Structures are given as structure tokens and as C-alpha cells.
Short mmCIF file of C-alpha atoms in Angstrom, two decimals:
data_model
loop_
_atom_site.label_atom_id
_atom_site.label_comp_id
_atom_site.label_asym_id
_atom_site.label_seq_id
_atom_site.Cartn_x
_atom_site.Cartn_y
_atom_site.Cartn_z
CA UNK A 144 16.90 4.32 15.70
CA UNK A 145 16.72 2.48 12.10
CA UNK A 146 14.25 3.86 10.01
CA UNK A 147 12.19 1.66 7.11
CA UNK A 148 11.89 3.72 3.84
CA UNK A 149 9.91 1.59 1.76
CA UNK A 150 7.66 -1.52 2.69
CA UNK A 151 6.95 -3.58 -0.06
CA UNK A 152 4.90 -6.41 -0.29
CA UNK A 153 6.41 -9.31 -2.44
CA UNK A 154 3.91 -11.82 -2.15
CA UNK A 155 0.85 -9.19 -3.62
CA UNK A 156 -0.11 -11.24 -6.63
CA UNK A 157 1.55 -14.71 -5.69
CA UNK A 158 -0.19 -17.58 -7.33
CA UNK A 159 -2.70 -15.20 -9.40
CA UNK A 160 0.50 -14.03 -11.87
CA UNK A 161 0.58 -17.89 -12.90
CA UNK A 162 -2.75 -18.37 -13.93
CA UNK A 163 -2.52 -14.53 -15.83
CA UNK A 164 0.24 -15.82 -17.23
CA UNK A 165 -0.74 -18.82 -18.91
CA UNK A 166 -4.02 -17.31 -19.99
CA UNK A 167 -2.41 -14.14 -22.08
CA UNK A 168 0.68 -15.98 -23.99
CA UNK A 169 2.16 -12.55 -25.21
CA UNK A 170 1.86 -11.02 -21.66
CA UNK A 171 4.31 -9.89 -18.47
CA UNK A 172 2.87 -8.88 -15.31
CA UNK A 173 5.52 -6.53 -13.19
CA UNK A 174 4.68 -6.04 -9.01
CA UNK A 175 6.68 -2.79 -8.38
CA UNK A 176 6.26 -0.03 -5.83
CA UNK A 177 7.32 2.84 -7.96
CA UNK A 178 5.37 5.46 -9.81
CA UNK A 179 5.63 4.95 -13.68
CA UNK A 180 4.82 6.76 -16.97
CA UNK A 181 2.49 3.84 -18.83
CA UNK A 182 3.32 5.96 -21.95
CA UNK A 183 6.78 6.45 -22.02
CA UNK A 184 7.57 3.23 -20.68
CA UNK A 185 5.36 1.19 -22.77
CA UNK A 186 2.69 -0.09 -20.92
CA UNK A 187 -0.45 -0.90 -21.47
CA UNK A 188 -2.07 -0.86 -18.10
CA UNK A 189 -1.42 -0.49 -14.36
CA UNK A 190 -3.29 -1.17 -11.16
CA UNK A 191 -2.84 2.21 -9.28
CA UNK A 192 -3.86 2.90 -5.54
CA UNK A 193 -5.06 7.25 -5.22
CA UNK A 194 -5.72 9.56 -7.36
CA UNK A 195 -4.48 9.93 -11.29
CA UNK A 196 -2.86 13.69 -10.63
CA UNK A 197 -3.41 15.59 -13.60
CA UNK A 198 -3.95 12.98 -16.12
CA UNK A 199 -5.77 12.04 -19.36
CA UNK A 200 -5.60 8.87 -18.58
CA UNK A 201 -8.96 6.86 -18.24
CA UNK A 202 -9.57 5.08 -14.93
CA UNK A 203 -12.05 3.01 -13.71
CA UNK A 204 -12.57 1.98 -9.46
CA UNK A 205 -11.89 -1.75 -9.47
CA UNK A 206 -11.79 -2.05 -5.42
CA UNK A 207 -10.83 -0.30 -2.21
CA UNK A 208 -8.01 -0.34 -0.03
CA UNK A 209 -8.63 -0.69 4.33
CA UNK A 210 -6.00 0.51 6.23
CA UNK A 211 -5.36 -1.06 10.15
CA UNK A 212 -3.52 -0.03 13.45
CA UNK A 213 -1.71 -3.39 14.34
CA UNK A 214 1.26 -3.93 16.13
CA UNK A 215 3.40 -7.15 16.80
CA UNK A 216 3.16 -9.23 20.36
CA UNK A 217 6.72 -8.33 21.10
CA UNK A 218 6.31 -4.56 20.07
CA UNK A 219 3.48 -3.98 22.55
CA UNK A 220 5.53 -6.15 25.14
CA UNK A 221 8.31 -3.57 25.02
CA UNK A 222 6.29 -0.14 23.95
CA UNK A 223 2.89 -0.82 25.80
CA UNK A 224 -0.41 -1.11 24.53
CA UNK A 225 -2.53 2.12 23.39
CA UNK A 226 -5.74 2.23 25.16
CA UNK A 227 -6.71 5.59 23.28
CA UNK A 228 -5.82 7.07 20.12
CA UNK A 229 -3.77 9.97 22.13
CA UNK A 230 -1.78 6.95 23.40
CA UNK A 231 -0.33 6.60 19.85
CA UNK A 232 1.59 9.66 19.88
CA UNK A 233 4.81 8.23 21.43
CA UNK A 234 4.45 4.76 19.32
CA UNK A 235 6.40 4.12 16.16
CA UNK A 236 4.06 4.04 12.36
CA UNK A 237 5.23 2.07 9.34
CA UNK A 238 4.14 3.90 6.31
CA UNK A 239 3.85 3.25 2.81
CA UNK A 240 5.78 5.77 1.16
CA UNK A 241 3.92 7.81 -1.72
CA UNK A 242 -0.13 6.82 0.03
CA UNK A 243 -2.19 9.99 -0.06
CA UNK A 244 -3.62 10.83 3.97
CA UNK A 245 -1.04 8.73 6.26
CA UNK A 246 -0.13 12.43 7.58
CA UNK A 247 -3.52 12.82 9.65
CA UNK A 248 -5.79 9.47 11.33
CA UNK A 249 -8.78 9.66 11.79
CA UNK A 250 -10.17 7.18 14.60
CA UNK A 251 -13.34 6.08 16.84
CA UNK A 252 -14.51 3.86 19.24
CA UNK A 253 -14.97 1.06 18.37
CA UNK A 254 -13.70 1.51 14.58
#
């Protein structure tokens, strides 16, 4: 069965880069999955989702991130649709690879 390593979402920032753009002359604004070191690599600030592990680094909570269960029509079609969380056990997850807790869900009714 082919596996997906890494999802990555190219269109995070679409439109908003522009207007940053124009409005810092001097500036360039990189979208990249990977983990980098602001200090040895130069920059000057990143928008990080987690924790900071072990770092002097200051940081400051400028949102939250929501994570959903969804599933395409045709994947449901062909795997069936989970009526309970214990139904999830035989279905297929699409992780984010370096995300903190995607090891263990927690779920409700009606959550």
C-alpha cells in the first residue's frame, strides 16, 4: 500500500505573501515544512506550530491550531463510514510528520 511521508500545504500563505511583500521592501517570506536553526541560518523570525524544545528563544502564542477527522466521499464509499471512534482502528490516518500528540486521539460525542 503507498504510504504519504510528508503533507504539505502549498497554498498556506497564498495571497497574504503579496501584500507582506510589498509592505517590507528588504523582506523574503519562505513556506517550508522543515525544522530550522533561525540562528545559524540567518533568520530573523519563524512562525512555529508546538513547543520551542530547549530553547532561549523568545516566543509569543499568536493563534491555535484545530485538528479534524475527515475523510473523502470516495474513501468512505470503499472503506465504510466510522460510526464510533473504535471504528477507526482499521481506517487509514494522514499525518503531519514532526506534530507533537498524533500518536494518541482523544474523542467524544458529539466533539
Amino acid at each position: 500500500m503507498p504510504q504519504i511521508r510528508q503533507l504539505s500545504l502549498g497554498d498556506v500563505g497564498n495571497g497574504a505573501s503579496d501584500d507582506f511583500s510589498l509592505s517590507c521592501f528588504d523582506t523574503r517570506l519562505t513556506l517550508s515544512n522543515r525544522q530550522v536553526n533561525l540562528t545559524e541560518e540567518g533568520i530573523d523570525a519563524a512562525l512555529r506550530v508546538g513547543n520551542l524544545p530547549g530553547s532561549t528563544m523568545i516566543a509569543t502564542r499568536v493563534g491555535t491550531v484545530s485538528r479534524v477527522v475527515a475523510a473523502s466521499p470516495g474513501y468512505l464509499q470503499i472503506r465504510g463510514v466510522p460510526l464510533t471512534p473504535g471504528d477507526l482502528v482499521g481506517h487509514d490516518c494522514i499525518g503531519v510528520e514532526g506534530f507533537t500528540g498524533l500518536g494518541f486521539w482523544s474523542l467524544a460525542d458529539g466533539v
